[in-house]
Amino acid sequence: MDRIKRNERLGAMSRILTASPNRIFTLSHFCELFGTAKSTISEDIDLLSATFDQFELGKITTVAGAAGGVVYRAAMTQRAKDELLLSLSQRLSQPGRLLPGGFLYTSDVMSDCDAAQGMGRILAERFYEARPDFVLTMETKGIPLAMMTAHHMDIPLVIARRDSRAYEGPAVKINFVAGGSGERIETMALSRRAVKPGQRALLIDDFMKGGGTLRGMVDLMREFSVQVAGIGVAIVTAQPEKKRVEGAQALLILQSTDEESRSAQVTPAE
Amino acid sequence: MDRIKRNERLGAMSRILTASPNRIFTLSHFCELFGTAKSTISEDIDLLSATFDQFELGKITTVAGAAGGVVYRAAMTQRAKDELLLSLSQRLSQPGRLLPGGFLYTSDVMSDCDAAQGMGRILAERFYEARPDFVLTMETKGIPLAMMTAHHMDIPLVIARRDSRAYEGPAVKINFVAGGSGERIETMALSRRAVKPGQRALLIDDFMKGGGTLRGMVDLMREFSVQVAGIGVAIVTAQPEKKRVEGAQALLILQSTDEESRSAQVTPAE
């Protein structure tokens, strides 16, 4: 094999690191892959890191210690975050999105891969320090966002169901107060084997009005002796101010709705 | 700004192209970004493409013509595909996964980001030529796979629901024969505004036994005057041989189940 040039190594390292965000790769891994000395790989990392900074492509950093190595995190600049959240706000504020009963149609935005990826990057960054072991969401609309958040944190995704299906095995079921206009009691279920006692959960959902579903997720985690490390939601309603859970971090705020024009006013949360 | 070196350009291009698979970037895009001549960018692309080949990181190719440019596809080598499907088979064949009633517990594998990403890459590659406009899945367990497939094809994800919820707006509802042991009639719904007549759908699901759910998805698409461009599933059962839909491409086969050891035999599909 020909000696591998620096520009080839940087092209390959960029792809390998960014395909697995928040995963630590040892320097030895790249030494073996490229047949190169550790000092050379260190220089490569410094160069790549500076390039990522310059073109705002995320952060490449080295982690010291026995379990050390190099890691990529898809951190966005404040400007990129602002742009994303503003464009999502505008999309969600388009006339015609408001459905009878005051519901906002969000399915297309919530299952848009780029939107889910962008919001997932922001939420991942907010919760790195909380060190969750997995992301929990309640089916259905929050799954793409929860999945992208889990991907960017390099932790598993766990999905709670509306009912305990036969193919999930022994499950824990709880009731929760589903919000919206008329309150009603619904059921949430999670397979016994999905999580372990003592783990830490990051709760992610697409929408929070009263906070009933997230309250249910908190209660569900208590049944599993799992600690809640954080709560992140895509859209939170401005009203009611008082929610059933506290400390949720939202990306967008549904400020108001106008039944006349069938539209809503959505703004970035900060 | 200092002149940007080739190794910096390759590091950045690698990240930009692979973050948006199957999306065409014009050469001018990179010329502007790096302040470099087109001929230089062409050389960069050739180098990066050769590096991706050498380290089996996917395919970078140039597309000729007015709408041309450079595009990344996450194509896997046959060896990488074989390894992934074998490791998934082994994981799904672990003792204890078989639940009462003969159901296989797959939730953890289906919502594993790496597994969904890997299977999504394989399915995307199989269906590039079918040129679907969107990926359709039926909630819930197939969503991560469907999403990753959509991401790698750079097309939207559309999720059919079990019932038509108020916040989805006007919806088309169909009934379908849900399989498993006892057959029963279930409902599948999709918002009117989710897709447009004349589009082409790629149907993705996590599991197929009788094919009832996929048959329902085919029928649903007919109601929308949408053509089915292909069908992909993660796991198909060997029995019954006759399914309610034809031509589905599966990645894994559930060959047999053993209630005694509570395990199943799963193998790669090819």
Coordinates of C-alpha atoms in Angstrom, one line a residue:
Chain A
M1 CA 0.0 0.0 0.0
D2 CA 1.2 3.5 -0.9
R3 CA 1.9 5.8 2.0
I4 CA -1.3 7.6 2.9
K5 CA -1.1 11.4 2.4
R6 CA -2.3 13.9 5.0
N7 CA -5.1 15.2 2.8
E8 CA -6.4 11.6 2.4
R9 CA -6.1 11.0 6.1
L10 CA -8.1 14.2 6.8
G11 CA -10.8 13.3 4.3
A12 CA -11.2 9.8 5.8
M13 CA -11.0 11.0 9.5
S14 CA -13.6 13.6 8.9
R15 CA -16.0 11.0 7.6
I16 CA -15.3 8.5 10.3
L17 CA -15.6 10.9 13.2
T18 CA -18.7 12.7 12.0
A19 CA -20.6 9.4 11.3
S20 CA -20.5 8.6 15.0
P21 CA -20.9 11.8 17.0
N22 CA -19.9 11.9 20.6
R23 CA -18.0 8.6 20.2
I24 CA -14.4 8.5 21.4
F25 CA -11.9 7.1 18.9
T26 CA -8.5 6.2 20.2
L27 CA -5.5 7.7 18.4
S28 CA -4.2 4.1 18.0
H29 CA -7.3 3.4 15.9
F30 CA -6.2 5.9 13.3
C31 CA -2.5 5.0 13.7
E32 CA -3.4 1.4 12.7
L33 CA -5.8 2.4 9.9
F34 CA -3.3 4.7 8.3
G35 CA 0.0 3.1 9.3
T36 CA 1.1 6.4 10.8
A37 CA 2.8 7.5 14.1
K38 CA 0.8 8.9 16.9
S39 CA 2.5 12.3 16.7
T40 CA 1.3 12.6 13.0
I41 CA -2.2 11.7 13.9
S42 CA -2.2 14.3 16.7
E43 CA -1.2 16.9 14.1
D44 CA -3.9 15.7 11.8
I45 CA -6.5 16.2 14.5
D46 CA -5.3 19.7 15.3
L47 CA -5.6 20.6 11.6
L48 CA -9.0 19.0 11.2
S49 CA -10.2 20.6 14.4
A50 CA -9.1 24.1 13.1
T51 CA -10.8 23.5 9.8
F52 CA -14.1 22.5 11.5
D53 CA -13.9 25.6 13.6
Q54 CA -13.3 27.8 10.5
F55 CA -16.1 26.4 8.5
E56 CA -18.5 26.0 11.5
L57 CA -18.8 22.2 11.0
G58 CA -18.9 21.2 14.7
K59 CA -16.2 20.5 17.3
I60 CA -13.4 18.0 17.1
T61 CA -11.7 17.7 20.5
T62 CA -9.2 15.4 22.1
V63 CA -10.0 13.7 25.4
A64 CA -7.1 13.0 27.7
G65 CA -6.7 10.0 30.0
A66 CA -6.7 6.2 29.7
A67 CA -10.1 6.2 27.9
G68 CA -9.0 9.1 25.9
G69 CA -8.9 9.8 22.2
V70 CA -10.6 12.1 19.7
V71 CA -14.3 12.9 19.6
Y72 CA -16.7 14.9 17.3
R73 CA -19.7 16.8 18.5
A74 CA -22.1 18.4 16.1
A75 CA -22.2 21.7 18.0
M76 CA -23.8 24.5 16.0
T77 CA -22.8 28.1 16.1
Q78 CA -25.4 30.5 17.7
R79 CA -26.0 31.9 14.3
A80 CA -26.8 28.5 12.8
K81 CA -29.1 27.7 15.6
D82 CA -30.9 31.0 15.3
E83 CA -31.3 30.5 11.6
L84 CA -32.7 27.0 12.0
L85 CA -35.2 27.9 14.7
L86 CA -36.3 31.0 12.8
S87 CA -36.9 29.0 9.6
L88 CA -38.8 26.3 11.5
S89 CA -40.9 29.1 13.3
Q90 CA -41.8 30.6 9.9
R91 CA -42.7 27.2 8.5
L92 CA -44.9 26.4 11.5
S93 CA -46.5 29.9 11.3
Q94 CA -47.7 29.4 7.7
P95 CA -51.4 30.1 7.3
G96 CA -53.6 27.0 7.0
R97 CA -51.7 25.0 9.6
L98 CA -54.2 25.4 12.3
L99 CA -56.7 22.6 12.4
P100 CA -60.2 22.6 13.9
G101 CA -60.0 22.4 17.7
G102 CA -56.9 24.6 17.7
F103 CA -54.4 21.9 16.9
L104 CA -51.3 22.8 14.9
Y105 CA -50.3 20.5 12.1
T106 CA -46.7 19.7 12.6
S107 CA -46.2 16.2 11.3
D108 CA -44.4 17.2 8.1
V109 CA -41.9 19.3 10.1
M110 CA -41.4 16.7 12.8
S111 CA -40.6 14.0 10.4
D112 CA -38.4 16.2 8.2
C113 CA -34.9 14.6 8.4
D114 CA -33.0 17.9 8.3
A115 CA -35.3 19.5 10.8
A116 CA -35.0 16.5 13.2
Q117 CA -31.3 16.4 12.7
G118 CA -30.9 20.1 13.4
M119 CA -33.1 20.2 16.5
G120 CA -31.5 16.9 17.7
R121 CA -28.0 18.6 17.4
I122 CA -29.2 21.5 19.6
L123 CA -30.8 19.3 22.2
A124 CA -27.8 16.9 22.3
E125 CA -25.5 19.9 23.0
R126 CA -27.8 21.1 25.8
F127 CA -27.7 17.7 27.6
Y128 CA -24.2 16.3 27.1
E129 CA -23.3 17.4 30.7
A130 CA -26.4 15.7 32.1
R131 CA -24.9 12.4 31.0
P132 CA -28.1 10.5 30.2
D133 CA -27.8 6.7 29.4
F134 CA -30.7 6.7 26.9
V135 CA -33.3 8.9 25.3
L136 CA -37.0 8.1 26.1
T137 CA -39.8 9.3 23.9
M138 CA -43.5 8.5 23.7
E139 CA -44.8 7.4 20.3
T140 CA -45.2 8.8 17.6
K141 CA -44.4 12.2 16.4
G142 CA -41.4 12.8 18.6
I143 CA -39.5 9.7 17.4
P144 CA -37.5 11.3 14.6
L145 CA -36.3 14.1 16.9
A146 CA -35.6 11.7 19.8
M147 CA -33.7 9.4 17.5
M148 CA -31.5 12.2 16.1
T149 CA -30.8 13.4 19.7
A150 CA -29.9 9.9 20.7
H151 CA -27.7 9.6 17.6
H152 CA -25.8 12.8 18.4
M153 CA -25.3 11.7 22.0
D154 CA -24.3 8.2 21.0
I155 CA -26.9 6.6 23.4
P156 CA -29.8 4.3 22.7
L157 CA -33.3 5.4 21.9
V158 CA -36.2 3.9 23.9
I159 CA -39.8 4.3 22.8
A160 CA -42.8 4.1 25.1
R161 CA -46.0 2.8 23.6
R162 CA -49.7 3.7 24.0
D163 CA -50.5 0.2 24.9
S164 CA -48.5 -2.8 25.9
R165 CA -48.4 -5.0 22.7
A166 CA -47.9 -8.7 22.9
Y167 CA -44.6 -8.4 21.1
E168 CA -43.1 -6.2 23.7
G169 CA -43.1 -8.8 26.5
P170 CA -43.7 -8.0 30.1
A171 CA -44.3 -4.3 30.4
V172 CA -44.9 -1.6 33.0
K173 CA -48.0 0.4 32.3
I174 CA -49.0 3.7 33.8
N175 CA -51.9 6.1 33.3
F176 CA -51.4 9.8 32.6
V177 CA -53.6 12.8 32.0
A178 CA -53.5 13.5 28.3
G179 CA -53.8 17.3 27.7
G180 CA -55.2 19.4 25.0
S181 CA -58.6 20.9 25.4
G182 CA -60.6 18.1 27.0
E183 CA -58.5 16.2 29.6
R184 CA -58.6 12.4 29.5
I185 CA -56.8 9.5 31.0
E186 CA -54.5 7.6 28.7
T187 CA -52.1 4.7 29.1
M188 CA -48.3 4.6 28.5
A189 CA -46.4 1.3 28.5
L190 CA -42.8 0.3 28.3
S191 CA -41.2 -3.2 28.1
R192 CA -39.6 -4.4 31.3
R193 CA -36.4 -5.2 29.5
A194 CA -36.1 -1.8 27.8
V195 CA -34.2 0.0 30.6
K196 CA -32.3 -0.9 33.8
P197 CA -32.7 0.5 37.3
G198 CA -30.2 3.2 38.1
Q199 CA -29.9 4.5 34.6
R200 CA -30.4 8.1 33.6
A201 CA -33.0 9.1 31.0
L202 CA -33.3 12.1 28.8
L203 CA -37.0 12.7 28.0
I204 CA -37.8 14.1 24.5
D205 CA -41.1 14.9 23.0
D206 CA -42.3 16.9 20.0
F207 CA -45.0 19.1 21.7
M208 CA -45.9 20.2 25.3
K209 CA -49.1 22.0 26.2
G210 CA -50.1 21.0 29.7
G211 CA -47.1 18.6 30.1
G212 CA -49.3 15.6 30.8
T213 CA -47.4 13.2 28.5
L214 CA -44.1 14.3 29.9
R215 CA -45.4 14.0 33.5
G216 CA -46.4 10.4 32.5
M217 CA -42.9 9.7 31.2
V218 CA -41.4 11.0 34.5
D219 CA -43.8 8.7 36.4
L220 CA -42.9 5.8 34.1
M221 CA -39.2 6.3 34.8
R222 CA -39.9 6.3 38.5
E223 CA -41.5 2.9 38.2
F224 CA -38.2 1.7 36.6
S225 CA -36.0 3.4 39.2
V226 CA -34.5 5.5 36.5
Q227 CA -33.5 9.1 37.1
V228 CA -34.6 11.8 34.8
A229 CA -31.5 13.6 33.6
G230 CA -33.3 16.2 31.5
I231 CA -36.4 17.1 29.5
G232 CA -36.3 18.5 26.0
V233 CA -39.2 19.4 23.7
A234 CA -39.5 20.8 20.2
I235 CA -42.5 23.1 20.7
V236 CA -44.0 24.3 23.9
T237 CA -47.2 26.4 24.2
A238 CA -47.0 29.8 25.9
Q239 CA -50.3 29.0 27.6
P240 CA -50.9 27.5 30.1
E241 CA -47.8 28.9 31.8
K242 CA -47.9 26.2 34.5
K243 CA -47.0 22.8 33.2
R244 CA -47.2 19.4 34.8
V245 CA -43.4 19.1 34.6
E246 CA -40.7 21.6 35.4
G247 CA -37.4 22.4 33.8
A248 CA -38.2 21.3 30.3
Q249 CA -36.0 22.9 27.6
A250 CA -38.0 24.0 24.5
L251 CA -36.7 25.0 21.1
L252 CA -39.8 26.8 19.8
I253 CA -42.8 28.5 21.5
L254 CA -46.4 28.4 20.2
Q255 CA -47.3 31.9 21.2
S256 CA -50.9 32.1 19.9
T257 CA -53.3 30.7 17.5
D258 CA -55.8 32.5 15.2
E259 CA -58.8 30.4 14.2
E260 CA -59.9 33.0 11.7
S261 CA -56.8 32.8 9.5
R262 CA -56.2 29.2 10.6
S263 CA -52.7 30.1 11.5
A264 CA -50.4 30.1 14.6
Q265 CA -47.6 32.3 15.8
V266 CA -44.5 30.2 16.5
T267 CA -41.2 31.8 17.6
P268 CA -37.8 30.6 18.6
A269 CA -37.6 29.9 22.4
E270 CA -34.7 32.3 22.9
Chain B
M1 CA -8.4 34.9 5.2
D2 CA -5.4 32.6 4.6
R3 CA -5.5 30.5 1.5
I4 CA -7.2 27.2 2.4
K5 CA -5.0 24.2 2.0
R6 CA -6.0 21.0 0.2
N7 CA -6.0 18.9 3.4
E8 CA -8.3 21.5 5.0
R9 CA -10.6 21.5 2.0
L10 CA -10.8 17.7 2.0
G11 CA -11.6 17.6 5.7
A12 CA -14.4 20.1 5.3
M13 CA -15.8 18.6 2.0
S14 CA -15.9 15.2 3.5
R15 CA -18.0 16.5 6.4
I16 CA -20.3 18.5 4.2
L17 CA -21.0 15.8 1.6
T18 CA -21.5 13.0 4.1
A19 CA -23.9 15.0 6.3
S20 CA -26.3 15.2 3.4
P21 CA -26.2 11.9 1.5
N22 CA -27.6 11.7 -2.0
R23 CA -27.8 15.5 -2.2
I24 CA -26.0 17.1 -5.2
F25 CA -23.6 20.0 -4.3
T26 CA -22.5 22.2 -7.2
L27 CA -18.8 22.6 -7.7
S28 CA -19.5 26.4 -7.5
H29 CA -20.7 25.9 -3.9
F30 CA -17.2 24.6 -2.9
C31 CA -15.4 27.2 -5.2
E32 CA -17.2 30.0 -3.3
L33 CA -16.7 28.4 0.1
F34 CA -13.0 27.9 -0.3
G35 CA -12.2 30.7 -2.8
T36 CA -10.7 28.2 -5.2
A37 CA -10.9 27.5 -8.9
K38 CA -13.2 24.8 -10.3
S39 CA -10.3 22.7 -11.6
T40 CA -8.8 22.6 -8.1
I41 CA -12.1 21.5 -6.6
S42 CA -12.4 18.8 -9.3
E43 CA -9.0 17.5 -8.3
D44 CA -10.1 17.6 -4.6
I45 CA -13.1 15.5 -5.5
D46 CA -11.1 12.9 -7.3
L47 CA -8.7 12.6 -4.4
L48 CA -11.6 12.4 -1.8
S49 CA -13.4 9.8 -4.0
A50 CA -10.3 7.6 -4.2
T51 CA -9.8 7.9 -0.4
F52 CA -13.4 6.9 0.3
D53 CA -13.0 3.9 -2.0
Q54 CA -9.7 2.9 -0.3
F55 CA -11.2 3.0 3.2
E56 CA -14.7 1.8 2.2
L57 CA -16.5 4.9 3.4
G58 CA -19.1 5.1 0.7
K59 CA -19.1 6.6 -2.8
I60 CA -18.4 10.1 -3.9
T61 CA -19.2 10.7 -7.5
T62 CA -19.6 13.6 -9.9
V63 CA -22.9 14.1 -11.8
A64 CA -22.6 15.7 -15.2
G65 CA -25.1 18.2 -16.7
A66 CA -26.8 21.4 -15.9
A67 CA -28.0 20.1 -12.5
G68 CA -24.7 18.4 -12.0
G69 CA -22.2 18.5 -9.1
V70 CA -20.8 16.1 -6.6
V71 CA -22.8 13.7 -4.5
Y72 CA -22.1 11.2 -1.7
R73 CA -23.9 8.0 -1.2
A74 CA -23.3 5.8 1.8
A75 CA -22.9 2.6 -0.2
M76 CA -21.5 -0.2 1.8
T77 CA -19.2 -2.9 0.6
Q78 CA -20.6 -6.4 0.4
R79 CA -18.4 -7.5 3.3
A80 CA -19.6 -4.6 5.5
K81 CA -23.3 -5.5 4.6
D82 CA -22.6 -9.2 5.4
E83 CA -21.0 -8.3 8.7
L84 CA -23.9 -6.0 9.7
L85 CA -26.6 -8.4 8.8
L86 CA -24.8 -11.3 10.5
S87 CA -24.3 -9.4 13.7
L88 CA -28.0 -8.4 13.7
S89 CA -29.0 -12.0 13.0
Q90 CA -27.0 -13.2 16.0
R91 CA -28.4 -10.5 18.2
L92 CA -32.0 -11.4 17.2
S93 CA -31.3 -15.1 17.7
Q94 CA -30.2 -14.7 21.3
P95 CA -32.1 -17.0 23.7
G96 CA -34.9 -15.3 25.7
R97 CA -36.1 -13.1 22.9
L98 CA -39.1 -15.2 22.0
L99 CA -42.2 -13.9 23.8
P100 CA -45.4 -15.9 24.6
G101 CA -47.4 -16.3 21.5
G102 CA -44.3 -16.7 19.4
F103 CA -43.5 -13.0 19.1
L104 CA -39.9 -11.9 18.7
Y105 CA -38.7 -9.0 20.8
T106 CA -37.0 -6.6 18.4
S107 CA -37.7 -3.2 19.8
D108 CA -34.1 -2.6 21.1
V109 CA -32.6 -3.6 17.8
M110 CA -35.1 -1.6 15.7
S111 CA -34.5 1.6 17.7
D112 CA -30.7 1.2 17.8
C113 CA -29.3 4.1 15.9
D114 CA -26.3 2.2 14.4
A115 CA -28.5 -0.7 13.4
A116 CA -31.2 1.6 11.8
Q117 CA -28.5 3.6 10.1
G118 CA -26.8 0.5 8.7
M119 CA -30.0 -1.1 7.5
G120 CA -31.2 2.3 6.1
R121 CA -28.0 2.5 4.1
I122 CA -28.5 -0.9 2.5
L123 CA -32.2 -0.2 1.7
A124 CA -31.4 3.3 0.3
E125 CA -28.9 1.7 -2.0
R126 CA -31.4 -0.9 -3.2
F127 CA -34.0 1.7 -4.1
Y128 CA -32.0 4.7 -5.5
E129 CA -33.0 3.6 -9.0
A130 CA -36.7 3.4 -8.2
R131 CA -36.6 7.2 -7.6
P132 CA -39.2 7.4 -4.8
D133 CA -40.4 10.9 -3.7
F134 CA -40.9 9.9 0.0
V135 CA -40.6 7.0 2.4
L136 CA -43.8 5.8 4.0
T137 CA -43.9 3.7 7.2
M138 CA -46.7 2.7 9.6
E139 CA -46.1 3.7 13.2
T140 CA -44.2 2.7 15.4
K141 CA -41.3 0.3 15.3
G142 CA -40.3 0.9 11.7
I143 CA -39.9 4.6 12.1
P144 CA -36.1 4.7 12.9
L145 CA -35.3 2.5 10.0
A146 CA -37.7 4.4 7.7
M147 CA -36.2 7.7 8.8
M148 CA -32.6 6.6 8.2
T149 CA -33.6 5.2 4.8
A150 CA -35.2 8.6 3.9
H151 CA -32.1 10.4 5.2
H152 CA -29.8 8.4 3.0
M153 CA -32.1 9.0 0.0
D154 CA -32.6 12.7 0.9
I155 CA -36.4 12.4 0.6
P156 CA -39.1 13.1 3.2
L157 CA -40.4 10.6 5.7
V158 CA -44.2 10.1 6.0
I159 CA -45.7 8.3 8.9
A160 CA -49.2 6.6 8.7
R161 CA -51.0 6.4 12.0
R162 CA -53.2 3.8 13.7
D163 CA -56.1 6.2 14.0
S164 CA -56.7 9.7 12.6
R165 CA -55.9 12.0 15.4
A166 CA -57.5 15.5 15.6
Y167 CA -54.1 17.2 15.1
E168 CA -53.5 15.5 11.8
G169 CA -56.4 17.3 10.0
P170 CA -58.5 15.8 7.2
A171 CA -57.3 12.2 6.7
V172 CA -57.8 9.2 4.6
K173 CA -58.5 6.0 6.6
I174 CA -58.4 2.5 5.4
N175 CA -58.9 -0.9 7.0
F176 CA -56.4 -3.7 6.7
V177 CA -56.0 -7.2 7.9
A178 CA -53.5 -7.2 10.7
G179 CA -51.6 -10.5 10.8
G180 CA -49.9 -12.5 13.5
S181 CA -51.7 -15.5 14.8
G182 CA -55.3 -14.3 15.1
E183 CA -56.3 -12.1 12.2
R184 CA -58.1 -8.9 12.9
I185 CA -59.2 -5.8 11.1
E186 CA -57.3 -2.6 12.0
T187 CA -57.3 0.9 10.8
M188 CA -54.5 3.0 9.2
A189 CA -54.8 6.7 8.6
L190 CA -52.8 9.4 6.8
S191 CA -53.3 13.1 6.7
R192 CA -54.7 14.4 3.4
R193 CA -51.9 16.9 3.1
A194 CA -49.0 14.5 3.8
V195 CA -48.5 13.4 0.1
K196 CA -49.5 14.5 -3.4
P197 CA -51.1 12.6 -6.2
G198 CA -48.6 11.3 -8.8
Q199 CA -45.8 10.9 -6.3
R200 CA -43.8 7.7 -5.8
A201 CA -43.6 6.0 -2.4
L202 CA -41.1 3.7 -0.9
L203 CA -42.8 1.6 1.7
I204 CA -40.6 0.6 4.7
D205 CA -41.6 -1.6 7.7
D206 CA -39.7 -3.4 10.4
F207 CA -41.4 -6.7 10.2
M208 CA -43.5 -8.7 7.7
K209 CA -45.3 -12.0 8.5
G210 CA -48.5 -12.2 6.4
G211 CA -47.9 -8.8 4.8
G212 CA -51.2 -7.4 6.0
T213 CA -49.8 -4.1 7.2
L214 CA -47.8 -3.6 3.9
R215 CA -50.9 -4.5 1.9
G216 CA -52.7 -1.8 3.8
M217 CA -49.9 0.7 3.0
V218 CA -50.2 -0.2 -0.7
D219 CA -54.0 0.3 -0.5
L220 CA -53.5 3.5 1.3
M221 CA -51.2 4.8 -1.4
R222 CA -53.8 3.9 -4.1
E223 CA -56.3 6.1 -2.3
F224 CA -53.8 9.0 -2.7
S225 CA -53.1 8.1 -6.4
V226 CA -49.5 7.5 -5.3
Q227 CA -47.4 4.8 -7.0
V228 CA -45.5 2.3 -5.0
A229 CA -41.9 2.5 -6.1
G230 CA -40.7 -0.3 -3.8
I231 CA -41.1 -2.2 -0.5
G232 CA -38.4 -2.8 2.0
V233 CA -38.6 -4.6 5.3
A234 CA -36.0 -5.4 8.0
I235 CA -37.3 -8.8 9.0
V236 CA -39.5 -11.2 7.0
T237 CA -40.7 -14.5 8.3
A238 CA -40.0 -17.6 6.3
Q239 CA -43.5 -18.8 6.9
P240 CA -46.1 -18.3 5.5
E241 CA -44.3 -18.2 2.1
K242 CA -47.2 -16.5 0.5
K243 CA -47.5 -12.8 1.6
R244 CA -50.2 -10.3 0.9
V245 CA -47.8 -8.2 -1.0
E246 CA -45.2 -9.2 -3.6
G247 CA -41.7 -8.0 -4.3
A248 CA -40.8 -6.9 -0.9
Q249 CA -37.0 -6.8 -0.3
A250 CA -36.0 -8.1 3.1
L251 CA -32.7 -7.8 5.0
L252 CA -33.2 -10.6 7.5
I253 CA -35.3 -13.8 7.6
L254 CA -36.9 -15.2 10.7
Q255 CA -36.5 -18.8 9.9
S256 CA -38.0 -20.6 12.9
T257 CA -38.9 -20.2 16.5
D258 CA -38.4 -22.5 19.4
E259 CA -40.8 -22.0 22.3
E260 CA -38.7 -24.4 24.5
S261 CA -35.6 -22.2 24.5
R262 CA -37.6 -19.1 23.9
S263 CA -35.4 -18.3 21.0
A264 CA -35.6 -17.7 17.3
Q265 CA -33.4 -18.4 14.3
V266 CA -32.7 -15.3 12.3
T267 CA -30.4 -15.3 9.3
P268 CA -29.3 -12.7 6.7
A269 CA -31.6 -12.6 3.7
E270 CA -28.9 -13.4 1.2

